[in-house]
Coordinates of C-alpha atoms and ligand atoms in Angstrom, one line a residue:
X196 CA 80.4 102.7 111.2
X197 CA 80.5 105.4 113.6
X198 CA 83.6 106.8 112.1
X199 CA 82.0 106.9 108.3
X200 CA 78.8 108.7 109.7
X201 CA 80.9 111.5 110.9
X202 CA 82.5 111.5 107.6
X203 CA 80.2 111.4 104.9
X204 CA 76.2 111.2 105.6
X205 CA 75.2 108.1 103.2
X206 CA 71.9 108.8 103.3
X207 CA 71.2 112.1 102.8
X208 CA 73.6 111.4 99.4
X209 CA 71.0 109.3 97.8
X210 CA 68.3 111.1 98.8
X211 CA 69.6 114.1 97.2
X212 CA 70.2 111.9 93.7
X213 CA 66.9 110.4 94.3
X214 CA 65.3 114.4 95.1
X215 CA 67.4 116.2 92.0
X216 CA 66.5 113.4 89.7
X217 CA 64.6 115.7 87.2
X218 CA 65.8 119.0 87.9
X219 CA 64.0 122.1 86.2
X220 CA 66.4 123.9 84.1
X221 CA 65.5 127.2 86.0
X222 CA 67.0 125.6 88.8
X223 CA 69.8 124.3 87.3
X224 CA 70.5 127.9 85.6
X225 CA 69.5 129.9 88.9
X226 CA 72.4 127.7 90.7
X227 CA 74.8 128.3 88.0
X228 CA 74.4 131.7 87.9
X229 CA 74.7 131.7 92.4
X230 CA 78.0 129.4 91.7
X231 CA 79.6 131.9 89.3
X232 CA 80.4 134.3 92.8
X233 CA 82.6 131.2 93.8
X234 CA 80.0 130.6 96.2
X235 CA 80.2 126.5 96.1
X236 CA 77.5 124.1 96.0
X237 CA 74.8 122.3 98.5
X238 CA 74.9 118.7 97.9
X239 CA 71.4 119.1 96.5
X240 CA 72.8 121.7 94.2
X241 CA 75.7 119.7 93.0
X242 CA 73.1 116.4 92.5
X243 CA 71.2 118.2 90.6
X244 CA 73.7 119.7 88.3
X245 CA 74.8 115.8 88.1
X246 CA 71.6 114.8 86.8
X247 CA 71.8 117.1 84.0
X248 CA 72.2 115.4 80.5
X249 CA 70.2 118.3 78.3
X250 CA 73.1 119.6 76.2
X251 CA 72.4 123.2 76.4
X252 CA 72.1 122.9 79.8
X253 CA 75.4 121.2 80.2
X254 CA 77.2 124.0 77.6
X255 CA 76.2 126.8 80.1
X256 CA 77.2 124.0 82.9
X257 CA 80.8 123.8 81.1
X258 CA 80.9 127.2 80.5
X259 CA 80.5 128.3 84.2
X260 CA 83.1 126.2 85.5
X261 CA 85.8 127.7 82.8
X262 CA 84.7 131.0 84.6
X263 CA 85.0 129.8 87.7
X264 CA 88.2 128.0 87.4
X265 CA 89.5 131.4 85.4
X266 CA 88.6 133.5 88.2
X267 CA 90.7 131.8 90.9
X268 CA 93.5 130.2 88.9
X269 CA 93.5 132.9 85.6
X270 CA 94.9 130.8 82.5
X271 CA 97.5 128.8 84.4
X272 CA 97.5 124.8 84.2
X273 CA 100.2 123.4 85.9
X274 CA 101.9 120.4 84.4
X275 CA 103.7 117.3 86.3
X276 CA 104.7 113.8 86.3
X277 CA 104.1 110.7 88.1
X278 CA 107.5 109.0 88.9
X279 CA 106.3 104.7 89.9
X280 CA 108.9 103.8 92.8
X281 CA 107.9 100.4 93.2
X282 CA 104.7 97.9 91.6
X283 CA 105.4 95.7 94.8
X284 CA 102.0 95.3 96.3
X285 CA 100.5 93.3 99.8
X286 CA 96.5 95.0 98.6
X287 CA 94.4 93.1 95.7
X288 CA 92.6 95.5 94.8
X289 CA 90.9 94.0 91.7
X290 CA 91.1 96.8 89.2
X291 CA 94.4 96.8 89.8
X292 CA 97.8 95.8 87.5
X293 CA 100.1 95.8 90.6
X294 CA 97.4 93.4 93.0
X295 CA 99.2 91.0 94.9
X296 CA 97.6 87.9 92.6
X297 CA 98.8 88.8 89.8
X298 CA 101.5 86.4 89.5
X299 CA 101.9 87.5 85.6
X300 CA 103.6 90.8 86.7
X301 CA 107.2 91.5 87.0
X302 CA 108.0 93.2 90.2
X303 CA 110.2 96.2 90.8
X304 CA 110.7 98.2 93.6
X305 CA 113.8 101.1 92.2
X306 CA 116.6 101.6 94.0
X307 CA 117.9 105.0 95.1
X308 CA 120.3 105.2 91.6
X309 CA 117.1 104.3 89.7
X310 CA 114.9 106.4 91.4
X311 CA 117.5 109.4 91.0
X312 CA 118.2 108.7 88.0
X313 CA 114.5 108.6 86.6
X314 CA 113.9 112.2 88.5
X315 CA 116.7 113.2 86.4
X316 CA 115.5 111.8 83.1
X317 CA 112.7 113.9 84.2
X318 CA 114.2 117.1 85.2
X319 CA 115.9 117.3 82.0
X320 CA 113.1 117.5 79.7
X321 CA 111.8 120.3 82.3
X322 CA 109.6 118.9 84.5
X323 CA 110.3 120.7 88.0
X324 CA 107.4 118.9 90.2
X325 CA 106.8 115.0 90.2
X326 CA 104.5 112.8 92.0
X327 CA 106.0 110.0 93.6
X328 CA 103.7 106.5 93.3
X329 CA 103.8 103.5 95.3
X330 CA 102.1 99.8 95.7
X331 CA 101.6 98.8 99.6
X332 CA 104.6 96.7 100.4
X333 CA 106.6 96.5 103.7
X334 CA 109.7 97.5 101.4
X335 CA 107.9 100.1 99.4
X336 CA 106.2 101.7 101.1
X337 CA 108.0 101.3 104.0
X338 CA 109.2 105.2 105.3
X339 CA 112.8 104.9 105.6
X340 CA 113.2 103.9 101.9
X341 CA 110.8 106.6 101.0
X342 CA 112.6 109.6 103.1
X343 CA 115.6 107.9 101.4
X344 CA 114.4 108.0 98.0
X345 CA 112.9 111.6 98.8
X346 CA 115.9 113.0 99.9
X347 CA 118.4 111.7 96.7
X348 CA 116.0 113.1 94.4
X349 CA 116.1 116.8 96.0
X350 CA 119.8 116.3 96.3
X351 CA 120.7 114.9 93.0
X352 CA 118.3 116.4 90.9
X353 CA 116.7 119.7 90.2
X354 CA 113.6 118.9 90.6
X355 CA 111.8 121.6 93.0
X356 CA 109.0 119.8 94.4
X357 CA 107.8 115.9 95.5
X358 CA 104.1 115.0 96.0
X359 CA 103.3 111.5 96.8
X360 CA 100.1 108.9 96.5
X361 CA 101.7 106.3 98.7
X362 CA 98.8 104.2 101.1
X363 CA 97.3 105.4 104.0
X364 CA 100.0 105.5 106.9
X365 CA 100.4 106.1 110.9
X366 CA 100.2 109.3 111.8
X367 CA 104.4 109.2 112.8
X368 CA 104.9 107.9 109.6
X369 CA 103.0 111.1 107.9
X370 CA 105.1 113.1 110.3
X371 CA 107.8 112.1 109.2
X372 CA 106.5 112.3 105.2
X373 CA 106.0 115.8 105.5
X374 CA 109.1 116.8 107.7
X375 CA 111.0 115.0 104.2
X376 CA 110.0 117.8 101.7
X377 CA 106.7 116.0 100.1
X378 CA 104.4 119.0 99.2
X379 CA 101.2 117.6 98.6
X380 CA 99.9 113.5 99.8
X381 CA 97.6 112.3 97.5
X382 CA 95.5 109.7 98.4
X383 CA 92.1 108.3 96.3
X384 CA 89.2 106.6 98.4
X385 CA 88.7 104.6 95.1
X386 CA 84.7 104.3 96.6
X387 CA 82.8 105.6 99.1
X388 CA 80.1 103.4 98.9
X389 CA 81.0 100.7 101.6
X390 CA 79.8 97.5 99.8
X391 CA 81.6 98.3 96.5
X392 CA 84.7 99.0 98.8
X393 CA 84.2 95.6 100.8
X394 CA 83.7 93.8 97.1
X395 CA 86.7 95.6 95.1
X396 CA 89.6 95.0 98.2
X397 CA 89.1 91.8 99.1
X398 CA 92.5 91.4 101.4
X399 CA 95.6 93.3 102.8
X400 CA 95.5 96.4 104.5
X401 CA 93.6 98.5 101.9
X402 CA 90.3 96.0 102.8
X403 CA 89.6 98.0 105.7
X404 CA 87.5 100.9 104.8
X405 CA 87.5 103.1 107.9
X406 CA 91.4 102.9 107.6
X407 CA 91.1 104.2 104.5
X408 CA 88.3 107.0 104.6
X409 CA 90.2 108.6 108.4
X410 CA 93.4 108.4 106.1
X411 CA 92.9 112.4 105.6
X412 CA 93.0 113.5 109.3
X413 CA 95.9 111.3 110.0
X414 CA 97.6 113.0 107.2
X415 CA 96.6 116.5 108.5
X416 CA 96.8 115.9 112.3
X417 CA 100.7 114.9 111.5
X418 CA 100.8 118.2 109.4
X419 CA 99.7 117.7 105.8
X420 CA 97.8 120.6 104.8
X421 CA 98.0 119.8 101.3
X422 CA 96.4 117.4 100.7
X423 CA 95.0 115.4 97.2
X424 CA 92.0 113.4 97.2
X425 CA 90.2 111.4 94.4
X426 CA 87.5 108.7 93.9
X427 CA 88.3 105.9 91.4
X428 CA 85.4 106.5 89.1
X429 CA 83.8 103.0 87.4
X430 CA 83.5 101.0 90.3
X431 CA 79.9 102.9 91.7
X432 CA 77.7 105.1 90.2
X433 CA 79.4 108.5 89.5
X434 CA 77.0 110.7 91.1
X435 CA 77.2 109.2 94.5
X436 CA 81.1 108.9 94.2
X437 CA 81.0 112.7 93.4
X438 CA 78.5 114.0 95.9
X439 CA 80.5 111.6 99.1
X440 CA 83.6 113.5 97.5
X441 CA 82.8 116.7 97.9
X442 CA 80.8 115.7 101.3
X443 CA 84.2 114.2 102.4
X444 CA 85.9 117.8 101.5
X445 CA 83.4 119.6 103.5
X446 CA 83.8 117.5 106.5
X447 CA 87.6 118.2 106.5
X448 CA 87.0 122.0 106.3
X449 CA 84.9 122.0 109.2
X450 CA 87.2 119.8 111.0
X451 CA 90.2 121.9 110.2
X452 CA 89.4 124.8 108.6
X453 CA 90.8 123.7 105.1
X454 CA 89.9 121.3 102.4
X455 CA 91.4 119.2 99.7
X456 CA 94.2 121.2 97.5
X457 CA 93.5 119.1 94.3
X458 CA 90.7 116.6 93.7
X459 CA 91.9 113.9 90.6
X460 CA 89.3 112.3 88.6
X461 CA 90.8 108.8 88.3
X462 CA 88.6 106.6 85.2
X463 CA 89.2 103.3 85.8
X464 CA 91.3 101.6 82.3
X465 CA 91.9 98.4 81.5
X466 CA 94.9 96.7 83.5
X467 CA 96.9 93.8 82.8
X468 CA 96.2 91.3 85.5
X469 CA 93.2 93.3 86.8
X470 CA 90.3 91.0 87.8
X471 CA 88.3 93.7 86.5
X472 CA 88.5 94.3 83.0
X473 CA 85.5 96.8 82.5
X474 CA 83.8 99.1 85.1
X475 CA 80.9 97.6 86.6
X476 CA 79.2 101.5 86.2
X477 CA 81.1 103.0 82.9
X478 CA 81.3 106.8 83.3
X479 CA 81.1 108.3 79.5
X480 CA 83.5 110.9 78.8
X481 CA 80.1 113.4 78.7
X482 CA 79.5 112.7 82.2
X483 CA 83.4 113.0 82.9
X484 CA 82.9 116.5 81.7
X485 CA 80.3 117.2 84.3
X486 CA 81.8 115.7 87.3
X487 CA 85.1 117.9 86.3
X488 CA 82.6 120.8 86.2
X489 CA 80.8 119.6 89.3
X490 CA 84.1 119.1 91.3
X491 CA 84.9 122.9 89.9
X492 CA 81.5 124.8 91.0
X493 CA 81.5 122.7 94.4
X494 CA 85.4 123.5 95.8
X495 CA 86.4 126.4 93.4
X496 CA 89.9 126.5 94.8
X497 CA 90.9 123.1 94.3
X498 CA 93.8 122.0 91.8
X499 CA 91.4 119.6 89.6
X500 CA 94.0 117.2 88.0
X501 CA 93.7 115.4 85.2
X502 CA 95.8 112.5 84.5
X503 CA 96.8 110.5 81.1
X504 CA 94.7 107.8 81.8
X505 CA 92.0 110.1 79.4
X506 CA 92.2 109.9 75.6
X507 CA 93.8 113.4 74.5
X508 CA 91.0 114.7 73.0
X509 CA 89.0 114.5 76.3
X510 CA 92.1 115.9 78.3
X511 CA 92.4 118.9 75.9
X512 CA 88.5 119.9 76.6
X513 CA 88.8 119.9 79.9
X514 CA 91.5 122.0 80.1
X515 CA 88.7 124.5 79.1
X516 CA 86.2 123.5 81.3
X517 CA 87.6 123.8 84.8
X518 CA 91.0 121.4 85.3
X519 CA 94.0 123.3 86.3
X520 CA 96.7 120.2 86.7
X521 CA 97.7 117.9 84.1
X522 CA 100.2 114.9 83.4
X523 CA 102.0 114.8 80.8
X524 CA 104.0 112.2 79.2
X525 CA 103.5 109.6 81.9
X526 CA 105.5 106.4 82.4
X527 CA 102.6 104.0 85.2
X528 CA 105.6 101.1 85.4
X529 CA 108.8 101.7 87.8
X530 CA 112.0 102.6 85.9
X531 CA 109.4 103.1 82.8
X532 CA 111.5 106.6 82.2
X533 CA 115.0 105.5 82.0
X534 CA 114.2 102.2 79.9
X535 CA 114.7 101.9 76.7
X536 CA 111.8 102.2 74.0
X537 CA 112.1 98.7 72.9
X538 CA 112.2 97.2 76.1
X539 CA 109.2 98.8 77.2
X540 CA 106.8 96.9 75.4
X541 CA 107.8 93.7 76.7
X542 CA 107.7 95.4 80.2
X543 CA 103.7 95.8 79.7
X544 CA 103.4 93.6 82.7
X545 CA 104.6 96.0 85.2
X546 CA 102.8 98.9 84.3
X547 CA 99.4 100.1 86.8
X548 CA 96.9 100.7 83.7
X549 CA 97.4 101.6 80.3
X550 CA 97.7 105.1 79.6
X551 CA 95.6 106.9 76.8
X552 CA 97.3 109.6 75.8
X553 CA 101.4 109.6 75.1
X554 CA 102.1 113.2 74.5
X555 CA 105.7 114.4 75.9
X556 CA 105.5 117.5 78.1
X557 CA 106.8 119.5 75.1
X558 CA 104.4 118.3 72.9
X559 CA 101.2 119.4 76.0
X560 CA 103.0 122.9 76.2
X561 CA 102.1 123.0 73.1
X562 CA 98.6 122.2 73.1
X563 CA 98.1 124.4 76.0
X564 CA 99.7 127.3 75.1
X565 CA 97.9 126.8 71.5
X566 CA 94.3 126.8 73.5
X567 CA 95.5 130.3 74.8
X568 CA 96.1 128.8 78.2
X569 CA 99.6 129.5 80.4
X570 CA 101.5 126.4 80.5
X571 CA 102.7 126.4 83.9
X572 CA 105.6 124.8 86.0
X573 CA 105.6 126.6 89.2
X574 CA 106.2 125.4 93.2
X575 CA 106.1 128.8 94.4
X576 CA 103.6 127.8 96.9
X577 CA 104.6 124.8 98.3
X578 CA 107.9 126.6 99.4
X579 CA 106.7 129.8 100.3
X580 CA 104.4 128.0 102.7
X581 CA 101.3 129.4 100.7
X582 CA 99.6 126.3 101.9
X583 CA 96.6 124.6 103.7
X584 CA 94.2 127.4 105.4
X585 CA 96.5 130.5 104.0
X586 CA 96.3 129.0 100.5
X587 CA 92.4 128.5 101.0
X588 CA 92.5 132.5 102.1
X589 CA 94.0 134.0 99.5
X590 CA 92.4 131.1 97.0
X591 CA 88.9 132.5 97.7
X592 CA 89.3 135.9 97.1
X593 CA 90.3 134.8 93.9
X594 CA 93.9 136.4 94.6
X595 CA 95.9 133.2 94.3
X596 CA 95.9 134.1 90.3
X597 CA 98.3 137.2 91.2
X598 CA 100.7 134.8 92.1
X599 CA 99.9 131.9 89.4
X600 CA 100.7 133.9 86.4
X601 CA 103.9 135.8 87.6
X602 CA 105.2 132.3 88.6
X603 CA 103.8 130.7 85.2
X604 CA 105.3 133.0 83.2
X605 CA 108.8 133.3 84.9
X606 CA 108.7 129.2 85.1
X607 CA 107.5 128.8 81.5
X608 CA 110.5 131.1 79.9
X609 CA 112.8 129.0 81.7
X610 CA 111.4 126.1 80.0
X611 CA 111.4 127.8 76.7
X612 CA 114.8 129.0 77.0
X613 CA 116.2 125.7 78.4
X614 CA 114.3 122.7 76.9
X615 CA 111.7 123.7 74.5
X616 CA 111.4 122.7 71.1
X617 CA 111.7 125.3 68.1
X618 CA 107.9 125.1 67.7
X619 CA 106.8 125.1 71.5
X620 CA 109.5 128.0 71.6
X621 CA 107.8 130.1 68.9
X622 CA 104.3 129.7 70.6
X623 CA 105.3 130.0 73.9
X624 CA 107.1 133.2 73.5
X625 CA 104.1 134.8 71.6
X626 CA 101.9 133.3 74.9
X627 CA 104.3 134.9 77.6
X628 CA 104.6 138.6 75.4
X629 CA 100.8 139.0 75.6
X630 CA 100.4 138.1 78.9
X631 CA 103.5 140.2 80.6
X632 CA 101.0 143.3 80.5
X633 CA 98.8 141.3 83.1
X634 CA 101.4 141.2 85.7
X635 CA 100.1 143.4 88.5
X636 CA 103.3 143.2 90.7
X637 CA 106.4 146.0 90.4
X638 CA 109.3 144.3 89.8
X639 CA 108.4 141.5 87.7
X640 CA 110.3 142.7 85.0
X641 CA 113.1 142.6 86.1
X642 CA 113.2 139.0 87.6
X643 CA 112.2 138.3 84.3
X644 CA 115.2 139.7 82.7
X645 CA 116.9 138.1 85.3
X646 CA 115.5 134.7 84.0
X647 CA 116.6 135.7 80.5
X648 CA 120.0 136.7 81.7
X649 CA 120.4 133.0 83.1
X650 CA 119.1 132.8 86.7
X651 CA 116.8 130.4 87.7
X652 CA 114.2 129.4 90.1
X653 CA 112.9 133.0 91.1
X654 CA 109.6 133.2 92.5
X655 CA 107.2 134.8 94.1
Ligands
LIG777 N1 99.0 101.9 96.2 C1 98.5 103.1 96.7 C2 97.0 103.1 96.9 O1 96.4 102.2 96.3 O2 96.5 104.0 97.5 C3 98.9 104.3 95.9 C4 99.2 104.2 94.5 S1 98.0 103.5 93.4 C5 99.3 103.0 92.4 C6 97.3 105.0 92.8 C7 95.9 104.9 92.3 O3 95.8 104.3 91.1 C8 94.9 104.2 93.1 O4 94.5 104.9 94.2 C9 93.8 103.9 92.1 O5 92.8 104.9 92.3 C10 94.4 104.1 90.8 N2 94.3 102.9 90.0 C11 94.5 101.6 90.3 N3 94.2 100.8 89.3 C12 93.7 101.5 88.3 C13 93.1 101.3 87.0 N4 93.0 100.0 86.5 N5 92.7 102.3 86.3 C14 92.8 103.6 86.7 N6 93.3 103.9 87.9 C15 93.7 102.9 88.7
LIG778 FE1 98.2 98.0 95.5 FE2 97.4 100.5 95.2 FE3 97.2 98.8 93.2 FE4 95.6 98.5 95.2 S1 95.6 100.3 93.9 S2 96.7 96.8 94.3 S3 96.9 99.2 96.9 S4 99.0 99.5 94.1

């Protein structure tokens, strides 16, 4: 346990939840006004804003984090995809749809055509970043087929940028990850709490916790420094699982002098051949809400992502209150893209979780650019090597927003001009003139002209 304890400090996590239990709404007001300088949040601090359930309290709560979130990233929320390689797992984890056991599912791993050519169902609808998602299986996982299936996508596709979850590897095996062109790796602990851990992965690889919790400075010893990190919320009580994250996030900036780029905010769903049908500690979609907001206040310059395991209605508030990434028109089943509509209900059995909310990425542009937000599909930084401890820099002086919205707005009117609907065009042109006069930098007209004269992928 001597690697955990240098980690994340157990006990001084539920003695804060025990300590904040009733917290004094001067407090609670006092902290959000400190937190709205971008100055973070002591684990006491962020317990006790977790223990808040008065509902003014949590408006102003809500309403801090949309400043927060405003003030580093402006308007911006960046939109993506998951692309499922493979449902071939050696884990059981037992919330999961792709656990070993499950002898009901049908098992795909996608060959390099498939995997190509679901990138590319992608790409043309305008998706320009995707996050790769694998099971842990020798085949897989394994990191000759994924620099394989990495390199066929940048070379066949137009897709700009790869992030991965894939499970916990060697420190070589990272190396050689990165050196492939992934941006971000994204990895969840799924709990921090060690007996929930032991109870929930019962066998394979994934049972070993340590493995699991050092999987971060493997990733950024072998040169990560973008890295995504989540807890799996349902399986322990929220407020520990939140306070461990963020604890977990501190320890890596100390260690090396940057923190997590995006924190998800995974809710466990119902999965077909799960041995866990509902979560032993439910998380409403209030206190979803307030973990977003936490996860905001505590690391203010983290991407907060928000996948379509939510119900849309929940997705499209927290837009407002703090996330700044966002799914959109997810497939969780390997070759889910690129088959056919009919089949795909018989195909249930491959698929991770069920997803809540089926929108297409035209259809969330929509939304977004309707809640007078900047849909967004940019990967300026991730090439311009505005990453790890430089990205943290800028991030903190809330100057990473006079890149954001340049790179939004040149990356959305490609969109609009080469795959938007009529109606997200009429919307999203109305969204880009009003926000042009925001544009601090010289010459972004003209790249912008140059976009509307047909040249692509300009950034800064
Ligand atoms: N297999 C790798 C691993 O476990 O790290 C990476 C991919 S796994 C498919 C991605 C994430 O999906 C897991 O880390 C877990 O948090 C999440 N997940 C698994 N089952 C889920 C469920 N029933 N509901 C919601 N999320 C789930
Ligand atoms: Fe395998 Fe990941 Fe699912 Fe666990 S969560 S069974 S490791 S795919």
């Amino acid at each position: 346990m001597q690697l955990t304890e240098n980690i994340i400090n157990l006990e001084k996590i539920e003695e804060a939840i025990k300590a904040q239990e009733n917290p004094a709404p001067a407090y609670i007001r006092n902290i959000l006004k400190k937190t709205e300088g971008l100055a973070g949040l002591s684990i006491h601090e962020a317990a006790a804003l977790l223990n808040v359930d008065d509902p003014d309290l949590l408006k102003e709560l809500f309403k801090t984090s949309a400043i927060v979130k405003e003030k580093i990233y402006g308007k911006r929320i960046v939109l993506f995809a998951p692309l499922y390689l493979s449902n071939e797992c050696s884990n059981n984890c037992l919330y999961c749809g792709f656990r070993r056991d499950n002898k009901d599912a049908k098992r795909k791993t996608l060959a390099m055509d498939e995997a190509v050519a679901e990138a590319k169902f992608l790409s043309q609808r305008g998706y320009k970043r995707l996050l790769l998602v694998t099971g842990e299986d020798i085949r897989s996982s394994d990191i000759e087929y994924l620099i394989a299936v990495i390199k066929a996508i940048y070379e066949n596709t137009d897709i700009r940028i790869l992030h991965i979850n894939a499970p916990p590897m060697k420190t070589e095996d990272f190396r050689r990850l990165k050196e492939a062109g992934i941006g971000v790796y994204q990895s969840f602990q799924e709990t921090y709490h060690p007996e929930t851990y032991k109870k929930m992965h019962p066998s394979g690889m994934k049972k070993d916790y340590e493995w699991r919790l050092s999987t971060m400075d493997r990733a950024i010893e072998a040169g990560f420094d973008d890295i995504g990190m989540g807890a799996l919320l349902g399986l322990y009580d929220y407020h520990f699982e939140a306070l461990a994250l963020i604890q977990h996030a501190r320890y890596l900036e100390e260690r090396f002098g940057f923190g997590p780029h995006t924190v998800s905010v995974p809710r466990l769903q119902p999965a077909s051949g799960a041995v866990i049908h509902k979560p032993p500690y439910p998380v409403t979609d209030t206190e979803f809400k307030k973990i977003v907001a936490v996860y905001r206040l505590a690391m203010p310059y983290v991407g907060i992502v928000i996948s379509t395991r939510e119900p849309k209605e929940l997705r499209d508030e927290t837009i407002k209150i703090g996330a700044s990434q966002i799914s959109a028109g997810s497939r969780t089943n390997p070759g889910g893209y690129t088959t056919p509509n009919s089949e795909l209900r018989t195909l249930n059995s491959e698929e991770q979780f069920e997803t809540e909310d089926h929108r297409t990425l035209d259809e969330m542009i929509q939304v977004i650019a309707k809640s007078n937000n900047l849909p967004s599909l940019c990967t300026a930084c991730y090439r311009k090597g505005r990453t790890g401890k430089d990205f943290r820099q800028i991030a903190d002086k809330g100057d990473i927003q006079k890149y954001c919205l340049p790179n939004a707005l040149l990356t959305f009117q490609e969109y609009l001009i080469d795959y938007a609907s009529e109606e997200a065009r009429a919307i999203g042109q109305k969204v880009i003139d009003n926000a042009i006069a925001k544009v601090e930098l010289k010459d972004f007209t003209e790249r912008m002209e140059r976009i509307k004269r047909g040249e692509r992928d300009i950034y800064y």
